[in-house]
């Protein structure tokens, strides 16, 4: 039986395989989302607050690089070996991360997790293309997106509970039994592909795509926070990335079996879908990740309750993903859904930009539900359009490219949105403090970093400061808090508005996306064989 004809497997067997794949995805996704709420406690135990961001950055780097490399290799050797290797590496990384005794250990072991996570994510989404025709993939893509949504709901809540009631090591160990259950399921149930013809591996292409991505991701992760945008460090990283990219393009045009076949970008659907994915990632990650700052810092909701306030957005995304996927599989139409989803999402972001310090949690929840619905409808579609537009032998690298562009978009978006936030906040604070210089000076003598809105996001510190001040200064302090709240609100609503513009740009680009029929079979069938057993 051919690899491309895995879609002809018995339906019960395909569903069983998909359950195992979704369990692997849930295992990886939960290990990502559970860390956020637990990390402050972990850092307070291990120390190294200055390296805090590296815990996230290293995972992003290793998973992004691995995804694009494995995408090509899985087209040659099949998905199963990389799902298994990815699970083994991820399980090892999770176990070691729980043993960390220093921040350096934590960062290194999170990097190992990222290698495994990149393999799992890349091959899991590609496996849908092996098992199902493009017409059927919609509902499964929606369900896979739902797995991420559920992980986003339960991961942070569980992480908070674990650090409050158990040792933080269990954050990394609690899901290890799930990984150990999934591993034999994939091994025994997933068909094995026999390689038909040997292809050379593009080692130089792999090296220079890594040399392109790592400095680029680091530059946009650090710009505006660790270093200035025009600093030697950021400009140097961008220069290295550009030079490596030029060399990578020259290599890919010459090698027999390129890591990322550049002729795929001559395909309008492939190129436009990746551009929309990049833009969607920039708007989605760049704007939505700042929502907790508004809920806690501007509205004044506690950190524990803010998780409940943000949950409806994720649940609406899961619901919309499932409905969107079902409609695509039933009708074979996807462009109208993509346009509707992006329009709803941009409307939701523009609604977020209209909020202020008097906004209630209910209003914020309604606006976030709108964003979640739009995101859920549109998010799975562009991986589907990419898969539908290429020959099946390029399915792995095409799927990996969609993940790469989305990840790059998210990294760039977060950095740019952060720059917008900082600029608007500083501008607002300077104009406000100009009218109250004496008050600020008096309080600055008593309170360190009094001019930073970060004070608003730490209610415990805020209460301690209020208790330490004499009654004569409390009125001045309250006025200052009002200024800080307005500045934070002003900066964040600017971020949401920028996110709405970015998503509306994705909407405009999608208008020019050609809609071709979703095939009811896989394209470019060759004589690669699979066997039912391992």
Short mmCIF file of C-alpha atoms in Angstrom, two decimals:
data_model
loop_
_atom_site.label_atom_id
_atom_site.label_comp_id
_atom_site.label_asym_id
_atom_site.label_seq_id
_atom_site.Cartn_x
_atom_site.Cartn_y
_atom_site.Cartn_z
CA UNK A 1 0.00 0.00 0.00
CA UNK A 2 1.33 3.47 -0.82
CA UNK A 3 2.16 6.12 1.74
CA UNK A 4 -0.23 8.49 0.01
CA UNK A 5 -2.92 5.78 0.21
CA UNK A 6 -2.85 5.68 4.01
CA UNK A 7 -6.20 7.43 3.58
CA UNK A 8 -7.54 4.03 2.43
CA UNK A 9 -6.88 2.43 5.81
CA UNK A 10 -9.87 1.20 7.78
CA UNK A 11 -11.75 4.17 9.29
CA UNK A 12 -11.59 2.74 12.82
CA UNK A 13 -7.82 2.31 12.50
CA UNK A 14 -7.42 5.87 11.21
CA UNK A 15 -9.45 7.22 14.13
CA UNK A 16 -7.37 5.19 16.58
CA UNK A 17 -4.17 6.55 15.03
CA UNK A 18 -5.55 10.11 15.25
CA UNK A 19 -6.43 9.61 18.91
CA UNK A 20 -2.81 8.60 19.54
CA UNK A 21 -1.51 11.58 17.54
CA UNK A 22 -3.80 14.03 19.36
CA UNK A 23 -2.70 12.53 22.67
CA UNK A 24 0.93 13.17 21.63
CA UNK A 25 -0.01 16.75 20.70
CA UNK A 26 -1.82 17.22 24.00
CA UNK A 27 1.22 15.87 25.86
CA UNK A 28 3.50 18.40 24.11
CA UNK A 29 1.05 21.32 24.30
CA UNK A 30 0.28 20.86 28.02
CA UNK A 31 3.99 20.81 28.80
CA UNK A 32 4.27 24.18 27.04
CA UNK A 33 1.27 25.93 28.61
CA UNK A 34 1.73 24.59 32.14
CA UNK A 35 5.09 26.34 32.55
CA UNK A 36 3.90 29.97 32.39
CA UNK A 37 2.12 30.19 35.76
CA UNK A 38 4.73 28.05 37.50
CA UNK A 39 7.82 29.89 36.22
CA UNK A 40 7.86 32.74 38.81
CA UNK A 41 7.98 30.12 41.59
CA UNK A 42 10.67 28.14 39.74
CA UNK A 43 12.81 31.25 39.24
CA UNK A 44 12.45 32.24 42.90
CA UNK A 45 13.79 28.78 43.80
CA UNK A 46 16.59 28.49 41.21
CA UNK A 47 17.51 32.18 40.89
CA UNK A 48 18.69 33.79 37.65
CA UNK A 49 15.84 36.22 37.05
CA UNK A 50 17.93 37.98 34.37
CA UNK A 51 17.76 34.77 32.29
CA UNK A 52 13.99 34.41 32.72
CA UNK A 53 13.15 34.99 29.05
CA UNK A 54 15.60 32.30 27.91
CA UNK A 55 13.35 29.58 29.33
CA UNK A 56 10.83 30.49 26.60
CA UNK A 57 13.31 31.65 23.96
CA UNK A 58 15.35 28.43 23.89
CA UNK A 59 12.22 26.31 23.42
CA UNK A 60 11.06 28.54 20.57
CA UNK A 61 14.47 28.37 18.86
CA UNK A 62 14.96 24.61 19.07
CA UNK A 63 11.36 23.73 18.17
CA UNK A 64 11.30 26.12 15.18
CA UNK A 65 14.58 24.85 13.73
CA UNK A 66 13.64 21.22 14.29
CA UNK A 67 10.20 21.59 12.67
CA UNK A 68 11.56 22.72 9.30
CA UNK A 69 14.38 20.12 9.29
CA UNK A 70 12.08 17.24 10.21
CA UNK A 71 9.50 18.39 7.66
CA UNK A 72 11.86 17.49 4.83
CA UNK A 73 13.25 14.35 6.45
CA UNK A 74 9.78 12.96 7.13
CA UNK A 75 8.99 13.30 3.42
CA UNK A 76 11.92 10.95 2.77
CA UNK A 77 11.68 8.49 5.66
CA UNK A 78 8.03 8.77 6.73
CA UNK A 79 6.38 10.36 9.78
CA UNK A 80 6.51 7.46 12.23
CA UNK A 81 10.25 7.52 13.08
CA UNK A 82 10.14 11.23 13.88
CA UNK A 83 6.97 10.97 15.98
CA UNK A 84 8.66 8.26 18.04
CA UNK A 85 12.03 10.04 18.27
CA UNK A 86 10.26 13.31 19.08
CA UNK A 87 8.28 11.69 21.89
CA UNK A 88 11.42 10.04 23.33
CA UNK A 89 13.36 13.32 23.27
CA UNK A 90 10.44 15.25 24.73
CA UNK A 91 9.95 12.71 27.54
CA UNK A 92 13.69 12.82 28.32
CA UNK A 93 13.69 16.63 28.22
CA UNK A 94 10.67 16.84 30.52
CA UNK A 95 12.21 14.43 33.03
CA UNK A 96 15.55 16.27 33.05
CA UNK A 97 13.87 19.68 33.31
CA UNK A 98 12.18 18.53 36.51
CA UNK A 99 15.63 17.64 37.91
CA UNK A 100 17.02 21.15 37.28
CA UNK A 101 19.00 22.64 40.15
CA UNK A 102 20.16 25.84 38.39
CA UNK A 103 18.70 28.21 35.81
CA UNK A 104 21.35 26.96 33.35
CA UNK A 105 20.09 23.39 33.71
CA UNK A 106 16.52 24.57 33.22
CA UNK A 107 17.39 26.41 29.99
CA UNK A 108 19.43 23.52 28.55
CA UNK A 109 16.78 20.92 29.32
CA UNK A 110 14.00 23.16 27.96
CA UNK A 111 16.04 23.29 24.75
CA UNK A 112 15.98 19.48 24.64
CA UNK A 113 12.21 19.62 25.14
CA UNK A 114 12.02 22.02 22.20
CA UNK A 115 13.82 19.57 19.89
CA UNK A 116 11.28 16.90 20.74
CA UNK A 117 8.33 19.29 20.63
CA UNK A 118 9.31 20.54 17.17
CA UNK A 119 9.37 16.96 15.86
CA UNK A 120 5.99 16.12 17.39
CA UNK A 121 4.25 19.28 16.12
CA UNK A 122 5.67 19.05 12.60
CA UNK A 123 4.95 15.36 12.03
CA UNK A 124 1.55 15.34 13.77
CA UNK A 125 0.00 17.94 11.46
CA UNK A 126 1.63 16.31 8.43
CA UNK A 127 0.27 12.90 9.46
CA UNK A 128 -3.26 14.26 8.98
CA UNK A 129 -2.33 14.75 5.32
CA UNK A 130 -1.16 11.13 5.08
CA UNK A 131 -4.29 9.71 6.65
CA UNK A 132 -6.96 11.89 5.08
CA UNK A 133 -7.68 13.52 1.74
CA UNK A 134 -7.74 17.37 1.68
CA UNK A 135 -11.56 17.31 1.73
CA UNK A 136 -11.54 15.36 5.02
CA UNK A 137 -8.66 17.20 6.69
CA UNK A 138 -10.68 20.25 7.71
CA UNK A 139 -12.43 18.64 10.66
CA UNK A 140 -9.22 17.00 11.88
CA UNK A 141 -7.23 20.24 11.58
CA UNK A 142 -9.97 21.88 13.64
CA UNK A 143 -9.76 19.16 16.28
CA UNK A 144 -5.97 19.50 16.45
CA UNK A 145 -6.36 23.25 17.00
CA UNK A 146 -8.87 22.37 19.72
CA UNK A 147 -6.17 20.33 21.46
CA UNK A 148 -4.03 23.47 21.68
CA UNK A 149 -7.02 25.38 23.00
CA UNK A 150 -7.74 22.86 25.73
CA UNK A 151 -4.07 22.84 26.71
CA UNK A 152 -4.20 26.64 26.95
CA UNK A 153 -7.21 26.39 29.28
CA UNK A 154 -6.09 23.62 31.62
CA UNK A 155 -2.29 23.96 31.50
CA UNK A 156 -1.90 27.30 33.32
CA UNK A 157 -4.58 26.40 35.89
CA UNK A 158 -2.94 23.06 36.65
CA UNK A 159 0.51 24.66 36.77
CA UNK A 160 -0.70 27.17 39.36
CA UNK A 161 -2.29 24.41 41.45
CA UNK A 162 0.87 22.27 41.35
CA UNK A 163 3.21 25.02 42.56
CA UNK A 164 0.73 25.90 45.34
CA UNK A 165 0.27 22.32 46.59
CA UNK A 166 3.25 20.28 45.34
CA UNK A 167 6.89 20.89 44.45
CA UNK A 168 7.39 22.69 41.11
CA UNK A 169 9.29 19.66 39.73
CA UNK A 170 5.90 17.99 39.22
CA UNK A 171 5.01 20.62 36.62
CA UNK A 172 7.37 18.77 34.27
CA UNK A 173 6.67 15.26 35.52
CA UNK A 174 2.88 15.15 35.88
CA UNK A 175 2.25 14.32 32.20
CA UNK A 176 5.10 11.83 31.76
CA UNK A 177 2.70 8.84 32.14
CA UNK A 178 0.67 10.24 29.21
CA UNK A 179 3.81 10.30 27.06
CA UNK A 180 4.68 6.74 28.05
CA UNK A 181 1.17 5.60 27.07
CA UNK A 182 1.24 7.44 23.73
CA UNK A 183 4.65 6.04 22.73
CA UNK A 184 3.57 2.38 22.28
CA UNK A 185 0.33 3.49 20.62
CA UNK A 186 2.28 5.33 17.92
CA UNK A 187 4.78 2.46 17.63
CA UNK A 188 2.21 -0.28 17.13
CA UNK A 189 -0.63 1.56 15.38
CA UNK A 190 1.07 4.02 13.03
CA UNK A 191 1.92 2.38 9.67
CA UNK A 192 5.59 2.13 8.74
CA UNK A 193 6.69 3.65 5.43
CA UNK A 194 9.28 1.88 3.33
CA UNK A 195 11.62 4.30 1.65
CA UNK A 196 11.48 3.73 -2.10
CA UNK A 197 14.42 5.75 -3.33
CA UNK A 198 17.39 7.16 -1.50
CA UNK A 199 17.74 10.93 -1.38
CA UNK A 200 20.76 12.91 -0.26
CA UNK A 201 20.33 15.02 2.85
CA UNK A 202 20.85 18.75 2.44
CA UNK A 203 23.34 19.25 5.28
CA UNK A 204 24.55 22.68 4.14
CA UNK A 205 20.99 23.89 3.65
CA UNK A 206 20.15 22.68 7.17
CA UNK A 207 23.15 24.53 8.57
CA UNK A 208 22.36 27.84 6.89
CA UNK A 209 18.60 27.79 7.53
CA UNK A 210 19.53 27.35 11.20
CA UNK A 211 22.04 30.22 10.90
CA UNK A 212 19.25 32.32 9.36
CA UNK A 213 16.53 31.58 11.88
CA UNK A 214 18.39 31.61 15.19
CA UNK A 215 19.86 35.16 14.89
CA UNK A 216 16.57 36.42 13.41
CA UNK A 217 14.47 35.03 16.26
CA UNK A 218 16.97 36.26 18.85
CA UNK A 219 17.04 39.74 17.30
CA UNK A 220 13.27 40.14 17.42
CA UNK A 221 13.07 38.54 20.89
CA UNK A 222 15.62 40.96 22.37
CA UNK A 223 14.93 44.13 20.37
CA UNK A 224 13.30 46.80 22.50
CA UNK A 225 13.75 44.83 25.74
CA UNK A 226 17.28 43.56 26.30
CA UNK A 227 18.82 45.83 23.62
CA UNK A 228 17.78 48.91 21.67
CA UNK A 229 16.55 48.38 18.11
CA UNK A 230 19.54 50.24 16.68
CA UNK A 231 22.10 48.61 18.99
CA UNK A 232 25.19 46.84 17.66
CA UNK A 233 23.88 43.54 19.02
CA UNK A 234 20.52 43.65 17.21
CA UNK A 235 21.93 45.02 13.96
CA UNK A 236 24.70 42.40 14.10
CA UNK A 237 22.22 39.55 14.56
CA UNK A 238 20.07 40.80 11.67
CA UNK A 239 23.15 41.13 9.44
CA UNK A 240 24.25 37.56 10.21
CA UNK A 241 20.70 36.36 9.47
CA UNK A 242 20.56 38.16 6.11
CA UNK A 243 23.98 36.84 5.01
CA UNK A 244 23.06 33.28 6.04
CA UNK A 245 19.75 33.56 4.19
CA UNK A 246 21.49 34.65 0.96
CA UNK A 247 23.85 31.68 1.21
CA UNK A 248 20.89 29.38 1.98
CA UNK A 249 19.06 30.51 -1.18
CA UNK A 250 22.15 29.87 -3.32
CA UNK A 251 22.52 26.38 -1.82
CA UNK A 252 18.85 25.48 -2.32
CA UNK A 253 19.06 26.48 -5.99
CA UNK A 254 21.96 24.07 -6.57
CA UNK A 255 21.42 20.92 -4.47
CA UNK A 256 19.56 17.91 -5.88
CA UNK A 257 17.30 17.44 -2.85
CA UNK A 258 16.83 20.87 -1.20
CA UNK A 259 15.68 21.20 2.39
CA UNK A 260 13.05 23.76 1.34
CA UNK A 261 12.37 23.57 -2.42
CA UNK A 262 12.26 27.21 -3.48
CA UNK A 263 10.12 26.48 -6.52
CA UNK A 264 7.22 25.92 -4.11
CA UNK A 265 7.10 29.71 -3.69
CA UNK A 266 6.20 30.00 -7.37
CA UNK A 267 2.89 28.49 -6.31
CA UNK A 268 0.68 31.50 -5.54
CA UNK A 269 -1.50 29.61 -3.05
CA UNK A 270 1.53 28.27 -1.16
CA UNK A 271 3.21 31.67 -0.97
CA UNK A 272 0.11 33.70 -0.14
CA UNK A 273 -1.04 31.20 2.49
CA UNK A 274 2.34 31.39 4.22
CA UNK A 275 2.25 35.20 4.11
CA UNK A 276 -1.22 35.16 5.64
CA UNK A 277 0.03 32.68 8.24
CA UNK A 278 2.94 34.99 9.07
CA UNK A 279 0.58 37.96 9.39
CA UNK A 280 -1.93 35.95 11.42
CA UNK A 281 0.85 34.87 13.78
CA UNK A 282 2.02 38.48 14.19
CA UNK A 283 -1.47 39.76 14.98
CA UNK A 284 -2.49 36.82 17.13
CA UNK A 285 0.59 36.33 19.31
CA UNK A 286 1.57 39.98 19.24
CA UNK A 287 -1.74 41.30 20.55
CA UNK A 288 -3.41 38.52 22.52
CA UNK A 289 -0.43 37.85 24.81
CA UNK A 290 -0.78 41.40 26.13
CA UNK A 291 -4.41 40.87 27.19
CA UNK A 292 -3.49 39.60 30.71
CA UNK A 293 -1.67 42.91 31.31
CA UNK A 294 -4.91 44.79 30.62
CA UNK A 295 -7.07 42.50 32.73
CA UNK A 296 -4.72 42.63 35.72
CA UNK A 297 -3.09 46.05 35.37
CA UNK A 298 -5.92 48.22 34.03
CA UNK A 299 -9.15 46.51 35.14
CA UNK A 300 -7.47 45.40 38.39
CA UNK A 301 -8.46 41.74 38.29
CA UNK A 302 -6.37 39.38 40.43
CA UNK A 303 -3.99 36.98 38.71
CA UNK A 304 -6.05 33.97 39.83
CA UNK A 305 -9.33 35.39 38.51
CA UNK A 306 -7.72 36.74 35.31
CA UNK A 307 -7.23 33.15 34.15
CA UNK A 308 -11.00 32.67 34.34
CA UNK A 309 -11.55 35.95 32.47
CA UNK A 310 -9.26 34.83 29.64
CA UNK A 311 -10.67 31.28 29.47
CA UNK A 312 -13.82 32.11 27.40
CA UNK A 313 -11.64 33.30 24.51
CA UNK A 314 -9.87 29.96 24.36
CA UNK A 315 -13.11 28.00 24.68
CA UNK A 316 -14.72 30.03 21.88
CA UNK A 317 -11.64 29.32 19.73
CA UNK A 318 -11.96 25.56 20.36
CA UNK A 319 -15.68 25.66 19.52
CA UNK A 320 -15.16 27.70 16.34
CA UNK A 321 -12.26 25.47 15.18
CA UNK A 322 -14.45 22.38 15.45
CA UNK A 323 -17.38 23.99 13.60
CA UNK A 324 -15.13 25.48 10.91
CA UNK A 325 -13.44 22.13 10.29
CA UNK A 326 -16.77 20.33 9.97
CA UNK A 327 -18.09 22.93 7.51
CA UNK A 328 -14.96 22.68 5.36
CA UNK A 329 -15.18 18.89 5.20
CA UNK A 330 -18.91 19.00 4.45
CA UNK A 331 -18.91 21.76 1.80
CA UNK A 332 -15.35 21.69 0.43
CA UNK A 333 -15.31 25.50 0.70
CA UNK A 334 -12.76 27.31 2.81
CA UNK A 335 -12.09 30.81 1.44
CA UNK A 336 -15.34 32.33 2.66
CA UNK A 337 -14.75 30.87 6.12
CA UNK A 338 -11.20 32.26 6.17
CA UNK A 339 -12.50 35.73 5.25
CA UNK A 340 -15.29 35.58 7.84
CA UNK A 341 -12.90 34.40 10.55
CA UNK A 342 -10.29 37.10 9.87
CA UNK A 343 -12.96 39.80 9.71
CA UNK A 344 -14.46 38.68 13.03
CA UNK A 345 -11.01 38.53 14.63
CA UNK A 346 -10.02 42.01 13.42
CA UNK A 347 -13.39 43.35 14.69
CA UNK A 348 -12.67 41.79 18.08
CA UNK A 349 -9.23 43.37 18.25
CA UNK A 350 -10.61 46.77 17.28
CA UNK A 351 -13.20 46.32 20.06
CA UNK A 352 -10.35 45.62 22.50
CA UNK A 353 -8.71 48.87 21.40
CA UNK A 354 -11.81 50.81 22.57
CA UNK A 355 -11.48 49.64 26.18
CA UNK A 356 -10.26 51.89 29.00
CA UNK A 357 -9.80 51.90 32.78
CA UNK A 358 -13.58 51.85 33.29
CA UNK A 359 -14.04 48.67 31.25
CA UNK A 360 -15.54 45.75 33.17
CA UNK A 361 -14.51 42.11 33.05
CA UNK A 362 -17.78 41.28 31.29
CA UNK A 363 -17.01 43.69 28.43
CA UNK A 364 -13.48 42.33 28.17
CA UNK A 365 -14.81 38.76 28.06
CA UNK A 366 -17.28 39.59 25.26
CA UNK A 367 -14.53 41.23 23.19
CA UNK A 368 -12.19 38.29 23.75
CA UNK A 369 -14.88 35.79 22.77
CA UNK A 370 -15.21 37.66 19.45
CA UNK A 371 -11.44 37.40 18.93
CA UNK A 372 -11.50 33.70 19.86
CA UNK A 373 -14.33 32.92 17.44
CA UNK A 374 -12.52 34.61 14.55
CA UNK A 375 -9.23 32.94 15.42
CA UNK A 376 -10.83 29.51 15.71
CA UNK A 377 -12.55 29.81 12.32
CA UNK A 378 -9.48 30.99 10.39
CA UNK A 379 -6.49 29.46 12.19
CA UNK A 380 -6.60 25.86 10.81
CA UNK A 381 -7.46 26.88 7.24
CA UNK A 382 -4.11 28.08 5.94
CA UNK A 383 -2.27 24.87 6.79
CA UNK A 384 -5.01 23.10 4.84
CA UNK A 385 -4.66 25.39 1.79
CA UNK A 386 -0.89 24.84 1.75
CA UNK A 387 -1.26 21.06 1.96
CA UNK A 388 -3.91 21.10 -0.77
CA UNK A 389 -1.72 23.10 -3.15
CA UNK A 390 1.40 20.89 -3.23
CA UNK A 391 2.24 17.39 -4.39
CA UNK A 392 2.05 14.83 -1.63
CA UNK A 393 5.78 14.14 -1.67
CA UNK A 394 6.29 17.72 -0.42
CA UNK A 395 3.60 17.46 2.27
CA UNK A 396 6.02 17.38 5.23
CA UNK A 397 8.14 20.34 4.19
CA UNK A 398 5.05 22.32 3.15
CA UNK A 399 3.35 21.72 6.52
CA UNK A 400 6.55 22.61 8.36
CA UNK A 401 6.84 25.83 6.34
CA UNK A 402 3.39 26.92 7.52
CA UNK A 403 4.41 26.36 11.15
CA UNK A 404 7.69 28.19 10.57
CA UNK A 405 6.06 31.27 9.03
CA UNK A 406 3.46 31.41 11.80
CA UNK A 407 6.19 31.13 14.46
CA UNK A 408 8.30 33.81 12.78
CA UNK A 409 5.23 36.03 12.53
CA UNK A 410 4.51 35.57 16.22
CA UNK A 411 8.09 36.42 17.20
CA UNK A 412 8.19 39.52 15.00
CA UNK A 413 4.71 40.53 16.15
CA UNK A 414 5.49 40.27 19.85
CA UNK A 415 8.58 42.43 19.36
CA UNK A 416 6.84 45.10 17.30
CA UNK A 417 3.80 45.19 19.59
CA UNK A 418 6.16 45.51 22.55
CA UNK A 419 7.84 48.49 20.87
CA UNK A 420 4.43 50.10 20.27
CA UNK A 421 3.49 49.52 23.90
CA UNK A 422 6.73 51.04 25.24
CA UNK A 423 6.57 54.07 22.94
CA UNK A 424 2.94 54.91 23.77
CA UNK A 425 3.46 54.32 27.49
CA UNK A 426 6.54 56.55 27.72
CA UNK A 427 4.84 59.25 25.68
CA UNK A 428 1.77 59.21 27.94
CA UNK A 429 3.78 59.13 31.16
CA UNK A 430 6.03 62.01 30.14
CA UNK A 431 3.08 64.26 29.34
CA UNK A 432 1.27 63.26 32.57
CA UNK A 433 4.26 63.57 34.89
CA UNK A 434 5.10 66.98 33.45
CA UNK A 435 2.04 68.37 35.24
CA UNK A 436 2.90 66.78 38.62
CA UNK A 437 6.71 66.92 39.04
CA UNK A 438 6.75 67.55 42.80
CA UNK A 439 4.44 64.67 43.63
CA UNK A 440 6.50 62.29 41.53
CA UNK A 441 9.72 63.51 43.11
CA UNK A 442 8.39 63.03 46.65
CA UNK A 443 7.19 59.51 45.97
CA UNK A 444 10.35 58.56 44.04
CA UNK A 445 12.34 59.17 47.23
CA UNK A 446 10.28 56.49 48.97
CA UNK A 447 9.33 54.03 46.21
CA UNK A 448 11.71 52.52 43.71
CA UNK A 449 10.48 52.37 40.09
CA UNK A 450 7.40 54.40 41.02
CA UNK A 451 7.06 55.48 37.38
CA UNK A 452 6.72 51.90 36.11
CA UNK A 453 3.20 50.54 35.42
CA UNK A 454 4.52 47.08 36.38
CA UNK A 455 3.56 48.08 39.91
CA UNK A 456 -0.10 47.72 38.86
CA UNK A 457 0.33 44.04 37.97
CA UNK A 458 1.70 43.10 41.41
CA UNK A 459 -1.15 43.64 43.92
CA UNK A 460 0.90 42.31 46.86
CA UNK A 461 3.66 44.84 46.24
CA UNK A 462 1.06 47.55 45.68
CA UNK A 463 -0.55 46.83 49.04
CA UNK A 464 2.83 46.88 50.82
CA UNK A 465 3.65 50.25 49.26
CA UNK A 466 0.30 51.72 50.35
CA UNK A 467 0.77 50.46 53.89
CA UNK A 468 4.27 51.93 54.09
CA UNK A 469 3.25 55.46 53.09
CA UNK A 470 2.18 58.16 55.56
CA UNK A 471 -1.42 59.25 55.27
CA UNK A 472 -0.36 62.63 53.87
CA UNK A 473 1.05 60.95 50.76
CA UNK A 474 -1.77 58.48 50.12
CA UNK A 475 -3.82 60.95 48.07
CA UNK A 476 -0.80 61.75 45.91
CA UNK A 477 -0.04 58.04 45.54
CA UNK A 478 -3.61 57.31 44.42
CA UNK A 479 -3.39 60.08 41.84
CA UNK A 480 -0.16 58.58 40.56
CA UNK A 481 -1.78 55.14 40.32
CA UNK A 482 -4.52 56.69 38.19
CA UNK A 483 -1.87 58.15 35.86
CA UNK A 484 -0.10 54.79 35.62
CA UNK A 485 -3.40 53.01 34.92
CA UNK A 486 -4.28 55.45 32.15
CA UNK A 487 -0.79 55.11 30.65
CA UNK A 488 -0.97 51.32 30.66
CA UNK A 489 -4.46 51.42 29.15
CA UNK A 490 -3.34 53.88 26.47
CA UNK A 491 -0.34 51.74 25.53
CA UNK A 492 -2.24 48.44 25.43
CA UNK A 493 -5.20 49.73 23.42
CA UNK A 494 -2.63 50.92 20.87
CA UNK A 495 -1.27 47.36 20.75
CA UNK A 496 -4.76 45.93 20.18
CA UNK A 497 -5.47 48.47 17.44
CA UNK A 498 -2.19 47.55 15.72
CA UNK A 499 -3.16 43.88 16.01
CA UNK A 500 -6.50 44.66 14.38
CA UNK A 501 -4.71 46.39 11.49
CA UNK A 502 -2.40 43.39 11.04
CA UNK A 503 -5.29 40.91 10.99
CA UNK A 504 -7.27 43.11 8.60
CA UNK A 505 -4.20 43.05 6.33
CA UNK A 506 -4.40 39.25 6.42
CA UNK A 507 -8.08 39.57 5.47
CA UNK A 508 -7.19 41.70 2.42
CA UNK A 509 -4.48 39.24 1.33
CA UNK A 510 -6.93 36.36 1.62
CA UNK A 511 -9.23 38.08 -0.88
CA UNK A 512 -6.55 37.34 -3.51
CA UNK A 513 -6.17 33.69 -2.45
CA UNK A 514 -7.33 31.34 -5.20
CA UNK A 515 -9.76 28.70 -4.00
CA UNK A 516 -9.14 25.37 -5.66
CA UNK A 517 -11.33 22.32 -4.96
CA UNK A 518 -10.30 20.24 -1.97
CA UNK A 519 -9.23 16.92 -3.43
CA UNK A 520 -10.93 13.71 -2.33
CA UNK A 521 -7.63 11.85 -2.83
CA UNK A 522 -3.97 12.60 -2.27
CA UNK A 523 -1.89 14.09 -5.08
CA UNK A 524 1.17 12.58 -6.83
CA UNK A 525 0.80 9.00 -5.72
CA UNK A 526 4.00 7.00 -5.96
CA UNK A 527 4.95 3.50 -5.04
CA UNK A 528 6.22 4.17 -1.52
CA UNK A 529 4.95 1.25 0.52
CA UNK A 530 3.64 1.04 4.03
CA UNK A 531 3.02 -1.91 6.23
CA UNK A 532 0.24 -2.26 8.77
CA UNK A 533 2.60 -3.41 11.50
CA UNK A 534 5.78 -1.89 12.87
#
